[in-house]
Amino acid sequence: MRKVLFILLIPFTAFAQQVVITGKVPDAPDSTDVFVYKPIGTYFNSLYKQSAGKVSNHEFTLRVPMEAPGYITIENKYVKSVLYVEPGDSVDIGISREGSIGKKIYSGSNAAGHDLFNNDTPLSTERLSSAMDYVMDTARSVNGALWGMRSTLFDLKAPLLVHLRKGQISVGFYESMVSTLESRLVYYLLNSAGKRLENPGDRKNKALNEKELKQVVQDATDLYDPFDAKYVSSPGVDLLIAKKCYLIKKGYIRGGATMVDFWQHFDEQYKLYAYAPINLHEMMAGNEFLANIPDHNKGNGAQIELFYYFKTNFPKSAYIPVVQELLSRK
């Protein structure tokens, strides 16, 4: 009896570990590839893509194995969506009559949330960037700037909370989206304040002097630390980490370099990540391989030697099989 029960459970378990993504792409020719970017371990991935399916009759169906919730990106020339998915989810992506570059229409799991995150809504990156520029242009004090960021976050959470209470998005989607909003808002605030520090002549707002601008970036990173491990699964986390590293290097906020010897082996632009804590070095170094190994001019003997150095420091890294797969394509 136990054997029969075990056999019956196998298909259900296999299904529960998949996410099914369907889509309608009216402008895409048959046999067009549709790619997926899955998390690497717990880290958001925007560099390693896999061919997951092809368009047929202007539609596609992808079955994406997922052992844990996370953000995935579905992409080809005709459609792109960043989706927070949980094992067992089903999501359908449609295109409005405006054409393939127009509004995307979602149905299925967390459809209301995917709409907010992927279309031109208050959650779009352009709106968030503009909102933080407005805060920095109008704040009369350090506390005023911080209040502006926190007030914006509160406003952006409101529609998500409505969808959560109506059962239109899951708790996991809501919590992950709030973390992503935090990470994006602090990034754009730091970006906006940093530009005003480095180009004081361009400042519209004269109420905040250099000392106060430095206090804004310090206090903002104390409130929402870009190095917090909860952000590593969020889209754009690499830019957020790089921003804080840069501000530390410039002396605008407190911090120091760790594992300098490790980063001396990498190209100059990556040495900035020595200012990040050790627990983030695996992700930043792993992303360096994903960015450069597909380039045959960079994926040379020195790069492969550097990869062995990486494996010595992170022998259990989730990046190792991914990078090895990329090397095998050469």
mmCIF file of C-alpha atoms in Angstrom:
data_model
loop_
_atom_site.group_PDB
_atom_site.id
_atom_site.type_symbol
_atom_site.label_atom_id
_atom_site.label_comp_id
_atom_site.label_asym_id
_atom_site.label_seq_id
_atom_site.Cartn_x
_atom_site.Cartn_y
_atom_site.Cartn_z
ATOM 1 C CA MET A 1 0.000 0.000 0.000
ATOM 2 C CA ARG A 2 2.846 2.370 0.848
ATOM 3 C CA LYS A 3 4.480 1.712 -2.525
ATOM 4 C CA VAL A 4 1.246 2.523 -4.347
ATOM 5 C CA LEU A 5 0.845 5.748 -2.369
ATOM 6 C CA PHE A 6 4.456 6.742 -3.146
ATOM 7 C CA ILE A 7 3.928 6.156 -6.875
ATOM 8 C CA LEU A 8 0.758 8.219 -6.847
ATOM 9 C CA LEU A 9 2.587 11.097 -5.213
ATOM 10 C CA ILE A 10 5.387 11.270 -7.787
ATOM 11 C CA PRO A 11 3.481 13.125 -10.548
ATOM 12 C CA PHE A 12 2.057 15.621 -8.055
ATOM 13 C CA THR A 13 5.506 16.356 -6.614
ATOM 14 C CA ALA A 14 6.963 16.831 -10.087
ATOM 15 C CA PHE A 15 4.131 19.165 -11.070
ATOM 16 C CA ALA A 16 4.487 21.183 -7.858
ATOM 17 C CA GLN A 17 8.109 21.899 -8.714
ATOM 18 C CA GLN A 18 7.201 23.524 -12.041
ATOM 19 C CA VAL A 19 6.020 26.959 -13.012
ATOM 20 C CA VAL A 20 3.997 27.084 -16.226
ATOM 21 C CA ILE A 21 4.277 30.284 -18.279
ATOM 22 C CA THR A 22 2.125 30.738 -21.364
ATOM 23 C CA GLY A 23 2.126 33.728 -23.648
ATOM 24 C CA LYS A 24 0.612 35.251 -26.738
ATOM 25 C CA VAL A 25 3.016 37.225 -28.926
ATOM 26 C CA PRO A 26 1.129 38.358 -32.052
ATOM 27 C CA ASP A 27 4.201 39.807 -33.777
ATOM 28 C CA ALA A 28 6.580 36.881 -33.157
ATOM 29 C CA PRO A 29 7.279 34.450 -36.029
ATOM 30 C CA ASP A 30 7.124 30.716 -35.464
ATOM 31 C CA SER A 31 10.234 29.058 -33.994
ATOM 32 C CA THR A 32 11.356 32.252 -32.242
ATOM 33 C CA ASP A 33 13.212 31.322 -29.030
ATOM 34 C CA VAL A 34 11.782 32.335 -25.672
ATOM 35 C CA PHE A 35 14.430 32.597 -22.954
ATOM 36 C CA VAL A 36 14.204 32.338 -19.191
ATOM 37 C CA TYR A 37 16.508 33.747 -16.522
ATOM 38 C CA LYS A 38 16.173 31.807 -13.257
ATOM 39 C CA PRO A 39 17.682 32.624 -9.857
ATOM 40 C CA ILE A 40 21.144 31.247 -9.218
ATOM 41 C CA GLY A 41 20.851 29.859 -5.738
ATOM 42 C CA THR A 42 19.102 32.674 -3.876
ATOM 43 C CA TYR A 43 20.538 35.400 -6.130
ATOM 44 C CA PHE A 44 18.616 37.319 -8.779
ATOM 45 C CA ASN A 45 19.949 36.522 -12.244
ATOM 46 C CA SER A 46 19.891 38.879 -15.213
ATOM 47 C CA LEU A 47 22.907 37.475 -17.088
ATOM 48 C CA TYR A 48 22.514 33.721 -17.581
ATOM 49 C CA LYS A 49 19.715 32.872 -19.979
ATOM 50 C CA GLN A 50 18.449 29.512 -21.106
ATOM 51 C CA SER A 51 16.324 28.684 -24.118
ATOM 52 C CA ALA A 52 13.096 27.443 -22.555
ATOM 53 C CA GLY A 53 10.786 27.155 -25.542
ATOM 54 C CA LYS A 54 9.754 28.389 -28.961
ATOM 55 C CA VAL A 55 6.865 30.340 -30.414
ATOM 56 C CA SER A 56 4.260 28.376 -32.347
ATOM 57 C CA ASN A 57 1.216 30.063 -33.892
ATOM 58 C CA HIS A 58 2.122 33.246 -32.016
ATOM 59 C CA GLU A 59 2.012 31.467 -28.654
ATOM 60 C CA PHE A 60 4.468 29.773 -26.319
ATOM 61 C CA THR A 61 4.354 27.473 -23.300
ATOM 62 C CA LEU A 62 7.265 27.202 -20.878
ATOM 63 C CA ARG A 63 7.603 24.705 -18.046
ATOM 64 C CA VAL A 64 10.217 26.091 -15.700
ATOM 65 C CA PRO A 65 11.492 23.871 -12.848
ATOM 66 C CA MET A 66 11.484 25.852 -9.578
ATOM 67 C CA GLU A 67 12.418 24.426 -6.205
ATOM 68 C CA ALA A 68 11.794 27.679 -4.329
ATOM 69 C CA PRO A 69 10.010 30.994 -4.908
ATOM 70 C CA GLY A 70 11.910 33.710 -6.750
ATOM 71 C CA TYR A 71 12.018 36.182 -9.617
ATOM 72 C CA ILE A 72 12.389 34.881 -13.145
ATOM 73 C CA THR A 73 12.603 36.838 -16.383
ATOM 74 C CA ILE A 74 10.840 35.700 -19.556
ATOM 75 C CA GLU A 75 12.263 37.363 -22.642
ATOM 76 C CA ASN A 76 12.656 37.484 -26.369
ATOM 77 C CA LYS A 77 12.607 40.280 -28.942
ATOM 78 C CA TYR A 78 8.820 40.606 -28.689
ATOM 79 C CA VAL A 79 8.043 40.366 -24.978
ATOM 80 C CA LYS A 80 9.789 40.718 -21.623
ATOM 81 C CA SER A 81 8.346 40.152 -18.156
ATOM 82 C CA VAL A 82 9.905 39.891 -14.709
ATOM 83 C CA LEU A 83 7.736 37.559 -12.639
ATOM 84 C CA TYR A 84 7.818 36.570 -8.984
ATOM 85 C CA VAL A 85 6.767 32.923 -9.037
ATOM 86 C CA GLU A 86 6.276 30.091 -6.598
ATOM 87 C CA PRO A 87 6.433 26.372 -7.443
ATOM 88 C CA GLY A 88 3.116 25.347 -8.960
ATOM 89 C CA ASP A 89 2.227 28.819 -10.291
ATOM 90 C CA SER A 90 0.689 29.341 -13.730
ATOM 91 C CA VAL A 91 1.014 32.722 -15.447
ATOM 92 C CA ASP A 92 -0.286 33.835 -18.828
ATOM 93 C CA ILE A 93 1.151 36.871 -20.617
ATOM 94 C CA GLY A 94 -0.848 38.595 -23.324
ATOM 95 C CA ILE A 95 -0.157 41.678 -25.400
ATOM 96 C CA SER A 96 -2.613 44.527 -25.779
ATOM 97 C CA ARG A 97 -3.843 45.707 -29.172
ATOM 98 C CA GLU A 98 -1.191 48.437 -29.015
ATOM 99 C CA GLY A 99 1.296 45.894 -30.319
ATOM 100 C CA SER A 100 4.113 43.851 -28.845
ATOM 101 C CA ILE A 101 5.721 46.880 -27.225
ATOM 102 C CA GLY A 102 2.429 47.927 -25.641
ATOM 103 C CA LYS A 103 0.867 46.978 -22.345
ATOM 104 C CA LYS A 104 1.174 43.382 -21.198
ATOM 105 C CA ILE A 105 -1.957 41.674 -19.901
ATOM 106 C CA TYR A 106 -1.573 39.056 -17.179
ATOM 107 C CA SER A 107 -3.804 36.295 -15.884
ATOM 108 C CA GLY A 108 -3.190 33.428 -13.507
ATOM 109 C CA SER A 109 -1.099 33.469 -10.341
ATOM 110 C CA ASN A 110 -0.460 36.966 -8.909
ATOM 111 C CA ALA A 111 -1.704 38.572 -12.135
ATOM 112 C CA ALA A 112 -2.575 41.891 -10.461
ATOM 113 C CA GLY A 113 0.916 42.137 -9.004
ATOM 114 C CA HIS A 114 2.640 41.285 -12.280
ATOM 115 C CA ASP A 115 0.641 44.039 -13.957
ATOM 116 C CA LEU A 116 1.803 46.605 -11.386
ATOM 117 C CA PHE A 117 5.431 45.560 -11.700
ATOM 118 C CA ASN A 118 5.762 45.184 -15.471
ATOM 119 C CA ASN A 119 3.638 47.918 -16.995
ATOM 120 C CA ASP A 120 3.864 51.697 -16.837
ATOM 121 C CA THR A 121 2.541 52.012 -13.282
ATOM 122 C CA PRO A 122 3.800 53.865 -10.186
ATOM 123 C CA LEU A 123 6.051 50.846 -9.557
ATOM 124 C CA SER A 124 7.989 51.256 -12.830
ATOM 125 C CA THR A 125 11.668 52.173 -12.589
ATOM 126 C CA GLU A 126 11.162 55.480 -14.400
ATOM 127 C CA ARG A 127 8.462 56.545 -11.919
ATOM 128 C CA LEU A 128 10.569 55.534 -8.911
ATOM 129 C CA SER A 129 13.584 57.423 -10.233
ATOM 130 C CA SER A 130 11.488 60.549 -10.845
ATOM 131 C CA ALA A 131 9.913 60.256 -7.394
ATOM 132 C CA MET A 132 13.297 60.246 -5.645
ATOM 133 C CA ASP A 133 14.568 63.137 -7.789
ATOM 134 C CA TYR A 134 11.494 65.073 -6.696
ATOM 135 C CA VAL A 135 12.223 64.251 -3.043
ATOM 136 C CA MET A 136 15.802 65.517 -3.365
ATOM 137 C CA ASP A 137 14.666 68.651 -5.209
ATOM 138 C CA THR A 138 12.073 69.608 -2.600
ATOM 139 C CA ALA A 139 13.339 68.350 0.779
ATOM 140 C CA ARG A 140 14.176 71.147 3.218
ATOM 141 C CA SER A 141 16.129 68.957 5.630
ATOM 142 C CA VAL A 142 17.771 65.547 6.041
ATOM 143 C CA ASN A 143 14.701 64.252 7.855
ATOM 144 C CA GLY A 144 12.515 65.703 5.109
ATOM 145 C CA ALA A 145 14.371 63.668 2.462
ATOM 146 C CA LEU A 146 14.115 60.485 4.510
ATOM 147 C CA TRP A 147 10.442 61.116 5.198
ATOM 148 C CA GLY A 148 9.893 61.619 1.467
ATOM 149 C CA MET A 149 11.413 58.225 0.681
ATOM 150 C CA ARG A 150 9.459 56.437 3.424
ATOM 151 C CA SER A 151 6.234 58.203 2.486
ATOM 152 C CA THR A 152 6.701 57.138 -1.147
ATOM 153 C CA LEU A 153 7.239 53.547 -0.038
ATOM 154 C CA PHE A 154 4.057 53.675 2.037
ATOM 155 C CA ASP A 155 2.073 54.966 -0.958
ATOM 156 C CA LEU A 156 3.481 52.295 -3.274
ATOM 157 C CA LYS A 157 2.671 49.508 -0.820
ATOM 158 C CA ALA A 158 -0.976 50.566 -0.623
ATOM 159 C CA PRO A 159 -2.247 48.998 -3.910
ATOM 160 C CA LEU A 160 -0.279 45.827 -3.182
ATOM 161 C CA LEU A 161 -1.919 45.606 0.237
ATOM 162 C CA VAL A 162 -5.356 45.995 -1.371
ATOM 163 C CA HIS A 163 -4.609 43.111 -3.758
ATOM 164 C CA LEU A 164 -3.304 41.012 -0.842
ATOM 165 C CA ARG A 165 -6.476 41.538 1.200
ATOM 166 C CA LYS A 166 -8.603 40.590 -1.800
ATOM 167 C CA GLY A 167 -6.602 37.401 -2.271
ATOM 168 C CA GLN A 168 -5.329 38.564 -5.671
ATOM 169 C CA ILE A 169 -1.657 38.185 -4.715
ATOM 170 C CA SER A 170 0.066 35.787 -2.334
ATOM 171 C CA VAL A 171 1.752 36.730 0.929
ATOM 172 C CA GLY A 172 5.079 35.709 -0.593
ATOM 173 C CA PHE A 173 4.520 37.978 -3.580
ATOM 174 C CA TYR A 174 3.609 40.905 -1.332
ATOM 175 C CA GLU A 175 6.604 40.501 0.976
ATOM 176 C CA SER A 176 9.049 40.050 -1.889
ATOM 177 C CA MET A 177 7.651 43.050 -3.749
ATOM 178 C CA VAL A 178 7.951 45.274 -0.667
ATOM 179 C CA SER A 179 11.618 44.286 -0.335
ATOM 180 C CA THR A 180 12.145 45.047 -4.021
ATOM 181 C CA LEU A 181 10.464 48.451 -3.670
ATOM 182 C CA GLU A 182 12.681 49.254 -0.683
ATOM 183 C CA SER A 183 15.802 48.310 -2.611
ATOM 184 C CA ARG A 184 14.812 50.356 -5.659
ATOM 185 C CA LEU A 185 13.777 53.441 -3.723
ATOM 186 C CA VAL A 186 16.998 53.521 -1.706
ATOM 187 C CA TYR A 187 18.984 53.009 -4.929
ATOM 188 C CA TYR A 188 17.329 55.953 -6.667
ATOM 189 C CA LEU A 189 17.599 58.137 -3.568
ATOM 190 C CA LEU A 190 21.320 57.337 -3.278
ATOM 191 C CA ASN A 191 21.745 57.917 -6.999
ATOM 192 C CA SER A 192 19.964 61.253 -6.827
ATOM 193 C CA ALA A 193 21.837 62.456 -3.725
ATOM 194 C CA GLY A 194 25.146 61.229 -5.148
ATOM 195 C CA LYS A 195 24.677 63.241 -8.344
ATOM 196 C CA ARG A 196 24.047 66.348 -6.268
ATOM 197 C CA LEU A 197 27.160 65.728 -4.199
ATOM 198 C CA GLU A 198 29.375 65.362 -7.251
ATOM 199 C CA ASN A 199 27.781 68.166 -9.291
ATOM 200 C CA PRO A 200 26.831 70.856 -6.763
ATOM 201 C CA GLY A 201 26.318 73.449 -9.499
ATOM 202 C CA ASP A 202 23.438 71.420 -10.926
ATOM 203 C CA ARG A 203 21.462 71.301 -7.670
ATOM 204 C CA LYS A 204 18.002 72.841 -7.879
ATOM 205 C CA ASN A 205 17.530 72.526 -4.146
ATOM 206 C CA LYS A 206 19.930 74.744 -2.173
ATOM 207 C CA ALA A 207 18.383 73.792 1.182
ATOM 208 C CA LEU A 208 20.701 70.775 1.567
ATOM 209 C CA ASN A 209 24.421 71.497 1.715
ATOM 210 C CA GLU A 210 27.212 68.957 1.167
ATOM 211 C CA LYS A 211 27.280 67.865 4.807
ATOM 212 C CA GLU A 212 23.532 67.327 4.833
ATOM 213 C CA LEU A 213 23.579 65.419 1.540
ATOM 214 C CA LYS A 214 26.183 63.073 2.998
ATOM 215 C CA GLN A 215 23.947 62.640 6.034
ATOM 216 C CA VAL A 216 21.024 61.761 3.743
ATOM 217 C CA VAL A 217 22.947 58.939 2.071
ATOM 218 C CA GLN A 218 24.318 57.698 5.403
ATOM 219 C CA ASP A 219 20.915 57.691 7.093
ATOM 220 C CA ALA A 220 19.202 56.142 4.065
ATOM 221 C CA THR A 221 21.666 53.235 4.028
ATOM 222 C CA ASP A 222 21.212 52.819 7.776
ATOM 223 C CA LEU A 223 17.426 52.561 7.296
ATOM 224 C CA TYR A 224 17.547 50.270 4.248
ATOM 225 C CA ASP A 225 21.011 48.772 4.010
ATOM 226 C CA PRO A 226 21.833 47.905 0.362
ATOM 227 C CA PHE A 227 24.018 45.077 1.685
ATOM 228 C CA ASP A 228 21.103 43.417 3.506
ATOM 229 C CA ALA A 229 20.852 39.780 2.421
ATOM 230 C CA LYS A 230 17.082 40.119 1.907
ATOM 231 C CA TYR A 231 17.714 42.154 -1.241
ATOM 232 C CA VAL A 232 19.904 39.608 -3.073
ATOM 233 C CA SER A 233 16.864 38.056 -4.768
ATOM 234 C CA SER A 234 15.510 41.411 -5.994
ATOM 235 C CA PRO A 235 15.852 42.693 -9.571
ATOM 236 C CA GLY A 236 18.567 45.348 -9.801
ATOM 237 C CA VAL A 237 20.399 44.247 -6.652
ATOM 238 C CA ASP A 238 23.781 44.373 -8.444
ATOM 239 C CA LEU A 239 23.327 48.092 -9.147
ATOM 240 C CA LEU A 240 22.275 48.720 -5.547
ATOM 241 C CA ILE A 241 25.348 46.982 -4.131
ATOM 242 C CA ALA A 242 27.652 48.768 -6.565
ATOM 243 C CA LYS A 243 26.107 52.116 -5.574
ATOM 244 C CA LYS A 244 26.843 51.655 -1.884
ATOM 245 C CA CYS A 245 30.368 50.389 -2.649
ATOM 246 C CA TYR A 246 30.996 53.530 -4.699
ATOM 247 C CA LEU A 247 29.693 55.826 -1.957
ATOM 248 C CA ILE A 248 31.961 54.124 0.598
ATOM 249 C CA LYS A 249 34.948 54.426 -1.708
ATOM 250 C CA LYS A 250 34.227 58.145 -2.184
ATOM 251 C CA GLY A 251 34.051 58.641 1.563
ATOM 252 C CA TYR A 252 30.418 59.755 1.529
ATOM 253 C CA ILE A 253 29.337 57.025 3.954
ATOM 254 C CA ARG A 254 31.028 54.799 6.513
ATOM 255 C CA GLY A 255 32.596 51.513 5.502
ATOM 256 C CA GLY A 256 35.787 49.778 4.505
ATOM 257 C CA ALA A 257 37.145 47.229 2.060
ATOM 258 C CA THR A 258 37.190 43.500 2.837
ATOM 259 C CA MET A 259 38.923 40.683 0.941
ATOM 260 C CA VAL A 260 40.992 43.190 -1.056
ATOM 261 C CA ASP A 261 43.378 40.406 -2.073
ATOM 262 C CA PHE A 262 40.505 38.436 -3.619
ATOM 263 C CA TRP A 263 39.398 41.321 -5.841
ATOM 264 C CA GLN A 264 42.954 42.182 -6.943
ATOM 265 C CA HIS A 265 42.669 39.216 -9.300
ATOM 266 C CA PHE A 266 39.735 40.813 -11.167
ATOM 267 C CA ASP A 267 39.554 43.630 -13.724
ATOM 268 C CA GLU A 268 39.697 47.176 -12.372
ATOM 269 C CA GLN A 269 35.941 47.876 -12.515
ATOM 270 C CA TYR A 270 35.213 44.879 -10.286
ATOM 271 C CA LYS A 271 37.686 45.863 -7.540
ATOM 272 C CA LEU A 272 34.993 48.233 -6.282
ATOM 273 C CA TYR A 273 33.226 45.220 -4.756
ATOM 274 C CA ALA A 274 35.942 44.881 -2.132
ATOM 275 C CA TYR A 275 33.825 47.414 -0.214
ATOM 276 C CA ALA A 276 30.946 44.932 0.027
ATOM 277 C CA PRO A 277 30.732 42.434 2.893
ATOM 278 C CA ILE A 278 32.118 38.963 2.353
ATOM 279 C CA ASN A 279 28.702 37.330 2.065
ATOM 280 C CA LEU A 280 28.038 39.284 -1.161
ATOM 281 C CA HIS A 281 31.336 38.521 -2.880
ATOM 282 C CA GLU A 282 30.108 35.200 -4.243
ATOM 283 C CA MET A 283 27.259 36.876 -6.134
ATOM 284 C CA MET A 284 29.293 39.793 -7.486
ATOM 285 C CA ALA A 285 32.201 37.601 -8.602
ATOM 286 C CA GLY A 286 29.841 34.985 -10.037
ATOM 287 C CA ASN A 287 28.091 37.667 -12.073
ATOM 288 C CA GLU A 288 31.459 38.792 -13.427
ATOM 289 C CA PHE A 289 31.936 35.347 -14.962
ATOM 290 C CA LEU A 290 28.434 35.316 -16.405
ATOM 291 C CA ALA A 291 29.056 38.718 -17.981
ATOM 292 C CA ASN A 292 32.435 37.900 -19.494
ATOM 293 C CA ILE A 293 32.810 34.191 -20.244
ATOM 294 C CA PRO A 294 30.227 34.218 -23.101
ATOM 295 C CA ASP A 295 32.530 36.758 -24.781
ATOM 296 C CA HIS A 296 35.092 34.570 -26.541
ATOM 297 C CA ASN A 297 37.645 37.369 -26.357
ATOM 298 C CA LYS A 298 37.431 37.458 -22.555
ATOM 299 C CA GLY A 299 36.759 33.812 -21.818
ATOM 300 C CA ASN A 300 40.445 32.992 -22.257
ATOM 301 C CA GLY A 301 43.005 31.121 -20.185
ATOM 302 C CA ALA A 302 43.300 33.938 -17.663
ATOM 303 C CA GLN A 303 39.545 33.975 -17.144
ATOM 304 C CA ILE A 304 39.457 30.213 -16.650
ATOM 305 C CA GLU A 305 42.344 30.453 -14.183
ATOM 306 C CA LEU A 306 40.386 33.110 -12.315
ATOM 307 C CA PHE A 307 37.403 30.759 -12.216
ATOM 308 C CA TYR A 308 39.520 28.115 -10.467
ATOM 309 C CA TYR A 309 40.521 30.790 -7.970
ATOM 310 C CA PHE A 310 36.816 31.534 -7.428
ATOM 311 C CA LYS A 311 36.053 27.840 -6.844
ATOM 312 C CA THR A 312 38.796 27.701 -4.205
ATOM 313 C CA ASN A 313 37.124 30.524 -2.287
ATOM 314 C CA PHE A 314 33.518 29.391 -2.894
ATOM 315 C CA PRO A 315 33.676 25.605 -3.394
ATOM 316 C CA LYS A 316 29.910 25.101 -2.919
ATOM 317 C CA SER A 317 28.772 28.078 -4.990
ATOM 318 C CA ALA A 318 25.630 27.732 -7.105
ATOM 319 C CA TYR A 319 27.506 29.641 -9.823
ATOM 320 C CA ILE A 320 30.015 26.840 -10.413
ATOM 321 C CA PRO A 321 27.794 24.497 -12.512
ATOM 322 C CA VAL A 322 26.396 27.484 -14.421
ATOM 323 C CA VAL A 323 29.841 28.826 -15.331
ATOM 324 C CA GLN A 324 31.058 25.334 -16.217
ATOM 325 C CA GLU A 325 28.086 24.958 -18.565
ATOM 326 C CA LEU A 326 28.983 28.261 -20.246
ATOM 327 C CA LEU A 327 32.616 27.171 -20.625
ATOM 328 C CA SER A 328 31.481 23.920 -22.244
ATOM 329 C CA ARG A 329 29.726 25.912 -25.005
ATOM 330 C CA LYS A 330 32.996 27.418 -26.230
#
